[in-house]
XYZ file of C-alpha atoms in Angstrom:
598
model
C -34.210 -31.890 -34.461
C -31.326 -33.969 -33.153
C -31.962 -37.510 -32.615
C -31.855 -37.131 -28.878
C -34.663 -34.752 -28.973
C -36.964 -37.837 -29.648
C -39.019 -39.927 -27.199
C -40.532 -43.231 -27.675
C -43.862 -44.574 -27.206
C -44.992 -48.000 -28.180
C -47.225 -50.757 -27.781
C -44.900 -53.762 -27.932
C -45.691 -54.202 -31.371
C -44.672 -50.851 -33.324
C -43.329 -47.638 -31.719
C -43.408 -43.803 -32.549
C -40.838 -41.236 -32.038
C -42.027 -37.763 -30.603
C -40.135 -34.872 -30.953
C -39.453 -32.049 -28.311
C -41.699 -29.835 -30.418
C -44.858 -31.864 -30.251
C -44.501 -33.634 -33.616
C -44.675 -37.574 -34.175
C -42.212 -37.855 -37.116
C -41.722 -41.503 -37.336
C -44.358 -44.177 -37.194
C -44.852 -47.901 -38.856
C -48.161 -49.433 -38.874
C -49.013 -52.082 -38.034
C -45.562 -53.449 -37.019
C -42.023 -51.987 -36.407
C -41.003 -53.382 -39.774
C -44.138 -51.959 -41.581
C -44.029 -49.274 -43.995
C -43.991 -45.812 -42.203
C -47.079 -43.577 -42.233
C -44.804 -40.530 -40.515
C -41.667 -40.183 -42.178
C -40.564 -36.593 -41.430
C -37.670 -37.861 -39.582
C -36.104 -38.849 -42.831
C -37.106 -35.836 -44.715
C -39.405 -33.116 -43.744
C -43.053 -32.479 -42.524
C -44.007 -33.607 -46.210
C -43.082 -37.091 -45.656
C -45.746 -37.362 -42.803
C -46.132 -36.228 -39.348
C -48.630 -35.218 -36.425
C -47.841 -32.108 -34.610
C -49.725 -31.225 -31.530
C -48.329 -28.063 -29.822
C -48.844 -24.410 -28.707
C -49.591 -21.941 -31.417
C -47.086 -19.662 -29.658
C -43.840 -20.195 -31.494
C -41.882 -19.165 -28.529
C -43.470 -21.748 -26.222
C -41.173 -23.844 -24.131
C -41.328 -27.622 -23.279
C -39.925 -29.630 -20.555
C -40.876 -33.645 -20.821
C -40.562 -36.723 -18.902
C -42.169 -40.043 -18.809
C -44.898 -40.651 -15.993
C -43.237 -42.680 -13.366
C -42.320 -46.069 -14.570
C -44.361 -45.947 -17.774
C -44.003 -45.186 -21.421
C -46.470 -42.810 -21.059
C -44.774 -39.351 -22.420
C -45.708 -36.088 -20.651
C -44.854 -32.859 -22.177
C -45.431 -29.575 -20.428
C -45.591 -26.502 -22.209
C -45.184 -22.949 -20.955
C -46.617 -20.417 -23.515
C -48.381 -16.843 -23.783
C -51.472 -17.249 -21.610
C -50.555 -20.179 -19.480
C -49.363 -23.877 -18.866
C -50.718 -27.078 -21.073
C -49.540 -30.576 -20.594
C -49.650 -32.968 -23.509
C -49.617 -36.890 -23.009
C -48.554 -39.211 -25.565
C -48.750 -42.909 -25.470
C -50.014 -46.041 -27.403
C -52.420 -48.503 -25.607
C -51.558 -52.052 -25.140
C -52.990 -53.295 -28.293
C -56.469 -55.152 -28.224
C -57.867 -54.805 -31.899
C -55.908 -52.332 -33.554
C -52.956 -49.992 -32.896
C -54.128 -46.563 -31.754
C -51.711 -43.561 -30.904
C -53.531 -41.446 -28.078
C -52.848 -37.697 -27.287
C -54.564 -35.836 -24.427
C -54.245 -32.139 -24.145
C -54.865 -30.988 -20.441
C -54.890 -27.210 -19.333
C -52.791 -26.728 -16.398
C -52.808 -22.752 -15.910
C -54.353 -19.949 -17.823
C -55.471 -20.249 -21.443
C -53.408 -21.553 -24.135
C -53.810 -21.423 -27.978
C -52.997 -24.928 -29.494
C -52.671 -26.150 -32.879
C -52.483 -29.524 -34.586
C -51.166 -30.429 -37.803
C -51.853 -34.301 -39.299
C -50.150 -35.217 -42.841
C -50.859 -38.987 -43.236
C -48.277 -40.440 -45.822
C -48.478 -44.276 -46.390
C -45.536 -46.102 -47.712
C -42.905 -44.017 -46.423
C -44.214 -40.863 -47.635
C -44.971 -41.739 -50.847
C -48.691 -42.069 -50.778
C -51.220 -39.368 -49.897
C -54.475 -40.887 -48.981
C -57.804 -39.872 -49.884
C -59.621 -38.121 -46.628
C -62.984 -37.251 -45.556
C -65.211 -36.395 -42.772
C -67.015 -39.380 -41.617
C -69.157 -39.177 -38.455
C -67.478 -36.270 -36.539
C -64.225 -37.910 -37.139
C -61.523 -37.642 -40.185
C -61.092 -40.812 -42.093
C -58.189 -41.556 -44.559
C -57.690 -44.631 -47.095
C -55.035 -45.732 -49.708
C -54.470 -48.891 -50.780
C -54.134 -51.640 -47.918
C -54.078 -48.784 -45.387
C -57.128 -46.892 -43.349
C -56.990 -44.586 -40.502
C -59.443 -42.461 -38.366
C -58.526 -39.206 -36.152
C -61.130 -39.185 -33.655
C -60.749 -35.543 -32.411
C -62.355 -33.547 -29.474
C -61.992 -30.260 -31.784
C -63.308 -29.261 -35.230
C -60.766 -30.229 -38.129
C -60.024 -28.318 -41.356
C -59.692 -30.817 -43.781
C -56.728 -30.065 -46.515
C -56.345 -26.272 -45.495
C -52.621 -26.839 -44.154
C -49.647 -26.333 -46.429
C -49.465 -28.864 -49.247
C -52.237 -31.362 -50.072
C -53.680 -33.636 -47.682
C -52.806 -31.987 -44.480
C -55.666 -31.699 -41.775
C -55.059 -28.934 -39.386
C -57.100 -27.472 -36.223
C -56.734 -24.621 -33.979
C -58.267 -24.666 -30.598
C -57.738 -23.009 -27.225
C -57.217 -25.016 -23.796
C -58.243 -23.470 -20.507
C -57.052 -24.580 -16.955
C -58.908 -27.748 -16.001
C -59.908 -28.947 -19.941
C -58.960 -32.415 -20.967
C -59.111 -32.647 -24.683
C -58.379 -36.012 -26.370
C -57.003 -37.143 -29.709
C -56.849 -40.867 -31.181
C -55.430 -41.795 -34.295
C -56.385 -45.546 -35.091
C -55.100 -47.686 -38.163
C -56.801 -50.685 -39.758
C -56.320 -52.563 -42.936
C -58.648 -50.870 -45.391
C -60.719 -53.694 -46.226
C -61.682 -54.029 -42.332
C -64.485 -52.288 -40.849
C -63.311 -49.280 -38.622
C -62.276 -50.988 -35.172
C -64.054 -50.121 -31.884
C -63.532 -46.510 -30.815
C -60.933 -46.153 -27.980
C -62.001 -44.126 -24.891
C -58.740 -41.934 -24.168
C -59.069 -41.666 -20.853
C -59.665 -45.560 -19.862
C -56.729 -46.121 -22.256
C -54.567 -43.971 -20.251
C -55.220 -45.651 -16.964
C -54.743 -49.300 -18.705
C -51.546 -48.093 -20.228
C -50.099 -46.978 -16.948
C -51.418 -49.930 -15.205
C -49.547 -52.116 -17.838
C -46.198 -50.582 -17.760
C -46.056 -50.167 -13.782
C -47.180 -53.614 -13.385
C -44.817 -55.022 -15.284
C -42.025 -53.123 -13.661
C -43.338 -53.918 -10.222
C -42.040 -57.508 -11.134
C -38.566 -56.318 -11.537
C -35.967 -58.445 -9.470
C -33.230 -55.819 -9.606
C -31.843 -54.819 -6.586
C -29.365 -51.990 -7.301
C -29.992 -48.517 -5.943
C -26.847 -46.837 -7.189
C -28.221 -47.058 -10.956
C -31.603 -48.314 -10.568
C -33.268 -45.541 -12.370
C -31.348 -46.000 -15.464
C -31.815 -49.799 -15.275
C -35.696 -49.407 -14.984
C -36.083 -47.056 -17.790
C -33.843 -49.442 -20.124
C -35.710 -52.286 -19.133
C -38.891 -50.614 -19.985
C -37.123 -49.479 -23.306
C -36.102 -53.030 -24.071
C -39.953 -54.160 -23.220
C -41.135 -51.488 -25.897
C -38.948 -52.677 -28.278
C -40.063 -56.505 -27.818
C -42.609 -57.808 -30.469
C -45.235 -59.051 -28.088
C -46.901 -61.602 -30.574
C -43.536 -63.561 -31.033
C -41.033 -62.323 -28.412
C -38.605 -61.359 -30.737
C -36.657 -58.087 -29.946
C -36.098 -55.520 -32.382
C -32.638 -53.825 -32.808
C -34.374 -50.312 -33.155
C -37.561 -49.037 -34.179
C -35.902 -46.792 -37.169
C -34.238 -47.382 -40.206
C -31.184 -44.808 -42.050
C -30.501 -42.769 -38.864
C -26.982 -42.072 -40.015
C -23.678 -43.559 -38.355
C -22.205 -40.301 -39.493
C -24.248 -37.202 -40.370
C -24.601 -36.783 -43.918
C -22.821 -40.297 -44.656
C -23.819 -43.214 -46.288
C -23.649 -45.866 -43.503
C -27.291 -45.750 -43.108
C -28.995 -49.229 -42.161
C -32.181 -50.619 -41.484
C -32.589 -51.966 -37.798
C -36.115 -53.109 -37.655
C -35.161 -56.817 -37.060
C -34.105 -59.282 -34.686
C -30.200 -60.210 -34.576
C -28.629 -63.284 -33.225
C -25.678 -61.476 -31.971
C -27.961 -59.693 -29.250
C -29.128 -63.508 -28.158
C -27.008 -63.898 -25.157
C -26.891 -60.294 -24.026
C -30.733 -60.064 -24.123
C -31.048 -63.418 -22.075
C -28.540 -62.208 -19.564
C -30.329 -58.750 -19.033
C -33.684 -60.464 -18.665
C -32.698 -62.894 -16.361
C -30.819 -60.606 -14.208
C -33.758 -58.407 -13.835
C -35.750 -61.677 -12.963
C -38.133 -61.451 -16.261
C -38.160 -65.115 -16.779
C -41.286 -65.262 -18.936
C -39.697 -62.822 -21.411
C -36.162 -64.704 -21.404
C -38.075 -67.714 -22.132
C -40.095 -66.140 -25.178
C -37.045 -64.691 -26.404
C -35.162 -68.102 -26.192
C -38.400 -69.649 -27.816
C -38.251 -67.096 -30.537
C -34.451 -68.010 -31.229
C -35.155 -71.757 -31.277
C -37.961 -71.172 -33.847
C -35.888 -68.858 -35.985
C -32.820 -70.907 -36.252
C -34.612 -74.176 -36.822
C -33.754 -75.932 -39.968
C -30.468 -76.656 -42.021
C -27.606 -75.236 -39.689
C -26.072 -74.348 -42.899
C -28.884 -71.868 -43.412
C -28.070 -69.907 -39.959
C -28.760 -66.348 -40.504
C -27.514 -63.290 -38.603
C -30.772 -61.725 -38.567
C -34.440 -62.829 -38.976
C -37.864 -60.319 -39.132
C -39.846 -60.328 -36.182
C -42.048 -63.408 -36.848
C -38.677 -65.340 -38.072
C -39.091 -64.690 -41.780
C -35.557 -65.170 -43.554
C -35.616 -63.092 -46.650
C -35.157 -59.407 -45.948
C -34.524 -57.782 -49.332
C -32.714 -54.367 -49.259
C -33.955 -51.506 -51.389
C -33.972 -47.470 -51.393
C -36.498 -45.146 -50.699
C -34.899 -42.719 -53.222
C -37.989 -40.219 -52.793
C -36.677 -39.599 -49.146
C -33.666 -37.107 -48.537
C -32.656 -38.748 -45.597
C -32.108 -37.650 -41.722
C -30.223 -34.258 -42.300
C -29.400 -35.309 -45.895
C -27.775 -38.730 -45.012
C -28.340 -40.953 -47.998
C -29.447 -43.379 -48.993
C -32.661 -44.238 -46.983
C -32.303 -48.197 -46.921
C -35.610 -50.263 -46.331
C -34.467 -53.860 -45.571
C -30.997 -55.210 -45.122
C -28.958 -57.478 -47.299
C -26.500 -58.041 -44.438
C -29.173 -61.091 -43.685
C -27.186 -62.944 -46.394
C -23.848 -62.593 -44.895
C -21.957 -65.473 -43.476
C -21.040 -64.747 -39.923
C -19.838 -67.772 -38.170
C -19.696 -65.944 -34.760
C -23.892 -66.661 -34.582
C -23.385 -70.338 -34.094
C -21.454 -69.426 -30.869
C -23.845 -66.921 -29.931
C -26.688 -69.137 -30.019
C -25.204 -72.044 -28.117
C -24.264 -69.771 -25.494
C -27.549 -68.307 -25.127
C -29.187 -71.553 -24.740
C -26.272 -72.542 -22.304
C -26.881 -69.543 -20.160
C -30.695 -70.162 -20.374
C -30.205 -73.701 -19.485
C -28.249 -72.487 -16.177
C -30.991 -70.243 -15.208
C -33.395 -72.970 -15.290
C -34.812 -72.472 -18.648
C -34.737 -76.119 -19.553
C -35.546 -77.284 -23.235
C -36.558 -80.636 -24.678
C -34.454 -83.202 -26.387
C -35.648 -81.690 -29.950
C -33.848 -78.310 -29.011
C -30.776 -80.258 -27.910
C -30.714 -82.016 -31.357
C -30.914 -78.801 -32.693
C -27.751 -77.420 -30.927
C -25.926 -80.676 -31.836
C -26.816 -80.093 -35.352
C -25.326 -76.282 -35.140
C -22.115 -77.768 -33.503
C -21.709 -80.533 -36.028
C -21.788 -77.902 -38.738
C -19.454 -75.354 -36.966
C -17.099 -78.193 -36.605
C -16.784 -78.609 -40.233
C -16.746 -74.912 -41.088
C -14.920 -72.893 -38.233
C -11.953 -72.320 -40.378
C -13.791 -70.578 -42.973
C -13.371 -66.756 -43.482
C -16.703 -64.780 -42.819
C -17.906 -61.404 -42.634
C -17.431 -60.644 -39.116
C -19.597 -59.372 -36.338
C -20.031 -55.727 -37.597
C -21.398 -57.025 -41.055
C -18.544 -55.341 -42.889
C -19.550 -55.169 -46.615
C -16.136 -56.273 -47.934
C -14.353 -59.595 -48.248
C -14.900 -62.235 -46.142
C -11.645 -62.704 -43.393
C -10.710 -64.559 -40.645
C -12.307 -62.550 -37.863
C -10.719 -63.001 -34.503
C -13.911 -62.713 -32.877
C -15.623 -65.196 -34.994
C -12.880 -67.751 -34.208
C -13.489 -66.881 -30.299
C -17.101 -67.747 -30.445
C -16.122 -71.003 -32.287
C -14.447 -71.659 -29.063
C -17.482 -70.473 -27.084
C -19.761 -73.081 -28.871
C -17.551 -75.786 -28.268
C -16.812 -74.770 -24.312
C -20.735 -74.375 -23.872
C -21.518 -77.753 -25.578
C -18.894 -79.448 -23.614
C -20.256 -78.068 -20.038
C -23.762 -79.247 -20.716
C -22.585 -82.621 -21.309
C -20.280 -82.647 -17.927
C -23.215 -81.274 -16.205
C -25.430 -84.319 -16.761
C -28.068 -82.502 -18.610
C -27.723 -83.964 -22.181
C -25.247 -86.502 -23.956
C -22.816 -85.818 -26.533
C -19.272 -86.438 -27.745
C -17.443 -84.253 -25.132
C -13.936 -85.746 -25.916
C -14.507 -84.761 -29.641
C -15.743 -81.099 -28.579
C -12.690 -80.746 -26.008
C -10.231 -81.396 -28.522
C -12.200 -79.046 -30.969
C -12.026 -76.040 -28.074
C -8.255 -76.557 -27.592
C -7.714 -76.542 -31.334
C -9.361 -73.307 -31.841
C -7.637 -71.953 -28.624
C -4.434 -72.505 -30.139
C -4.966 -71.391 -33.553
C -6.524 -68.121 -32.420
C -3.633 -67.438 -29.694
C -1.048 -68.071 -32.936
C -2.801 -66.295 -35.841
C -4.992 -63.727 -34.011
C -2.283 -62.257 -31.609
C 0.341 -59.768 -32.635
C 3.219 -60.430 -29.908
C 4.682 -57.407 -30.944
C 1.934 -55.248 -30.223
C 0.609 -57.331 -27.518
C -2.843 -57.497 -28.606
C -5.408 -59.634 -30.404
C -6.099 -58.335 -33.906
C -9.593 -57.786 -35.537
C -8.604 -60.652 -38.158
C -5.605 -62.747 -38.774
C -2.928 -60.772 -40.026
C -4.561 -57.256 -39.543
C -2.961 -54.047 -38.599
C -6.082 -53.088 -36.699
C -8.162 -54.288 -33.585
C -11.807 -54.322 -33.001
C -13.771 -53.772 -29.918
C -15.484 -57.007 -29.589
C -11.931 -58.367 -28.737
C -13.016 -56.675 -25.366
C -15.146 -59.693 -24.741
C -12.585 -62.198 -24.595
C -12.382 -62.044 -20.715
C -16.227 -61.946 -20.423
C -16.664 -65.167 -22.786
C -13.916 -67.007 -20.711
C -11.584 -67.526 -23.642
C -8.835 -66.092 -21.288
C -8.819 -64.656 -17.661
C -8.920 -61.248 -17.025
C -5.205 -61.293 -15.163
C -3.662 -62.788 -18.377
C -1.351 -60.277 -19.956
C -2.441 -60.637 -23.378
C -6.163 -59.182 -22.116
C -4.244 -56.351 -20.900
C -2.489 -55.317 -23.997
C -5.752 -55.898 -25.872
C -7.707 -53.651 -23.385
C -4.910 -51.072 -23.975
C -4.478 -51.269 -27.843
C -8.575 -50.733 -28.001
C -8.115 -47.728 -25.743
C -5.178 -46.595 -28.043
C -6.157 -47.201 -31.430
C -10.076 -46.979 -31.109
C -10.437 -44.342 -28.650
C -12.251 -41.158 -28.980
C -12.800 -38.931 -26.048
C -12.842 -41.912 -23.949
C -15.339 -43.605 -25.870
C -14.831 -46.592 -28.145
C -15.002 -47.313 -31.738
C -15.990 -50.552 -33.197
C -13.319 -50.680 -35.397
C -11.313 -48.547 -38.093
C -12.626 -48.499 -41.760
C -9.670 -46.887 -43.043
C -7.384 -50.011 -42.189
C -6.870 -53.119 -44.181
C -9.369 -52.002 -46.901
C -11.981 -53.258 -44.810
C -15.143 -52.395 -46.891
C -16.085 -50.452 -50.129
C -18.174 -47.785 -48.164
C -17.013 -44.314 -47.665
C -16.758 -42.043 -44.388
C -16.796 -43.348 -40.793
C -19.220 -43.551 -37.984
C -19.567 -42.471 -34.311
C -18.084 -44.101 -31.100
C -19.968 -47.232 -30.369
C -22.068 -47.154 -27.198
C -22.261 -50.811 -26.385
C -18.465 -51.300 -27.004
C -18.118 -48.445 -24.646
C -19.893 -50.306 -22.056
C -17.908 -53.434 -22.886
C -14.326 -51.640 -22.188
C -16.297 -50.522 -18.709
C -16.748 -54.487 -18.256
C -13.232 -55.465 -19.312
C -11.953 -52.838 -16.754
C -13.913 -54.263 -13.993
C -13.050 -57.530 -14.532
C -9.366 -56.830 -14.677
C -9.714 -55.246 -10.885
C -9.881 -51.630 -12.512
C -13.311 -50.853 -10.846
C -13.072 -47.504 -10.195
C -12.285 -46.767 -14.073
C -14.910 -48.993 -15.010
C -17.581 -47.037 -12.875
C -16.453 -43.730 -14.097
C -16.734 -44.731 -17.412
C -20.211 -46.510 -16.980
C -21.322 -43.096 -15.393
C -20.117 -41.149 -18.325
C -21.815 -43.017 -20.604
C -25.049 -42.875 -18.642
C -24.724 -38.791 -19.083
C -25.110 -39.276 -22.683
C -28.567 -40.214 -22.538
C -31.275 -37.898 -23.398
C -33.410 -35.988 -21.139
C -35.776 -39.019 -21.051
C -33.166 -41.698 -20.559
C -32.696 -42.962 -24.164
C -29.518 -43.965 -26.065
C -28.989 -44.546 -30.022
C -26.299 -47.071 -31.255
C -23.620 -44.396 -31.360
C -22.344 -40.980 -30.298
C -20.267 -38.289 -32.313
C -17.757 -37.058 -29.835
C -16.918 -34.318 -32.045
C -20.305 -32.876 -32.602
C -21.433 -34.007 -29.129
C -24.803 -35.535 -30.312
C -26.299 -39.252 -30.597
C -26.036 -40.957 -34.051
C -27.414 -44.239 -35.496
C -30.671 -45.834 -34.943
C -32.738 -44.799 -31.927
C -33.427 -45.815 -29.360
C -30.851 -48.814 -29.557
C -31.616 -52.365 -27.988
C -27.811 -53.183 -27.807
C -27.029 -49.751 -25.962
C -29.691 -50.387 -23.378
C -29.198 -54.139 -22.936
C -25.431 -52.860 -22.275
C -26.900 -50.410 -19.605
C -28.772 -53.331 -17.739
C -25.759 -55.818 -17.939
C -22.822 -53.375 -16.749
C -24.995 -51.728 -14.224
C -25.941 -55.001 -12.398
C -22.016 -56.077 -12.563
C -20.916 -52.799 -11.144
C -23.394 -52.875 -8.346
C -22.728 -56.400 -7.750
C -19.205 -56.017 -7.167
C -16.540 -57.483 -9.562
C -18.515 -59.012 -12.478
C -17.590 -62.927 -13.285
C -17.140 -64.198 -16.703
C -19.842 -66.276 -18.256
C -18.064 -69.346 -17.669
C -16.797 -68.967 -13.962
C -13.594 -70.205 -14.893
């Protein structure tokens, strides 16, 4: 299936992808970044999946989320009648559960289910047995139970370790299936009543969205679905936001740019805070801010671009060689070596995020301010250093223009904090630094002949992150250099009206082969820049076109392949959905303003 053929269910600690064909092809337990027990997404059914669908191969399906929830409803028209399947993960109490309920709507339909548990990313077939009327499975640290309302045929499916069943559903029938995971040395968790869990799950999601303060009507549905997706991608115990629940979905089908996104990136910090605060979710914004403060605490020199959901720093990268990759896109990477890269823009991201939170009333104590001053002190001594840049290129360090702009942002936000009277500090020294950085960027990061800022000093290319210059307040939207940069990005990075992050074929940027799709968040940034420049109709047209790229249940991946008209990259992508919320709010409020109100 295509990436957009999947839908998301989750319990705010992990998530599963459910395909149009009724197969759950991806699930990591017990956390987003744990090993997968269903990994067919990155290989074939032998790598683990859970199919539940009509036996009629010609059955057709339509699907939706039930109202404002993460309960997926798939309605099947098949020989003999119509059935509905509800898929969801209840908010966790004792252990993670996946609940599937088959409801007969009309006539009688023959159904089939096929469960292939494969722990450790498809590499381990567990030992299974019938236990008290349910299927029990165990291997190493993992155990699972399938509580089914129909008789199961253990080990009769294709291959080993596959449990199947065939059964019929008549109008009015409601047949539940519950898969529960637990660490193998612990007793089986209490059984979940599927129908009670359904009511609880619907109340949880609708109750959460009822508190949404977003007032826009034109894009309200898109914003609510994106907010629900962002909530689903938040690791509830810590407040950390996972970039995506998947690994190694390719940026180019068949390519090698396949990365593990099941971690929290500091580059998302200010975008996340802005989206949550605009929607009125102060508790979630505070939890994200607190996660950020905990994660970055320590020696400022050790600041990383990403952390695990609990703030762990080491994220070693390795390859699951036994998995063929999505549509043959190899390698499948687990972990992300980019955690060790030097990306100086994260200092500005962190300080901007904390500044925005303070302006919104999320006050912090003196210890948090001391940490910010320490980060600023380090940046003062290192902003001239080359780095790897925002996009984690796996090549030599360079003087990336965006990184320097974020150094200006860091100094600017610290000055503004002191000027507001919230905290004390050497504002005069930071003002001087702010002006010095500004002069250098305008001298070395700007190409006067082409009238555009460049990706890095002396580069022939441009970078979509340059679209953020007016939004960050570095230059006003009316500045001719802003207009020239926007046009250069559209001309040099534009693909069918959307935007690439950058071009890999210029300046020997990295050592990897192949390309990638257009980057959806950057395309939203173009809409933001156009609106800031007073070109609101163009901005709205682009934004609505981007909304049309969502799949049938409102989800976006990281990128879009304009040549093959399909989503690519990890899915669903928090960065894309953050952009939906932020751009929609700006457009519905009228002309958006920069984050500094210059």
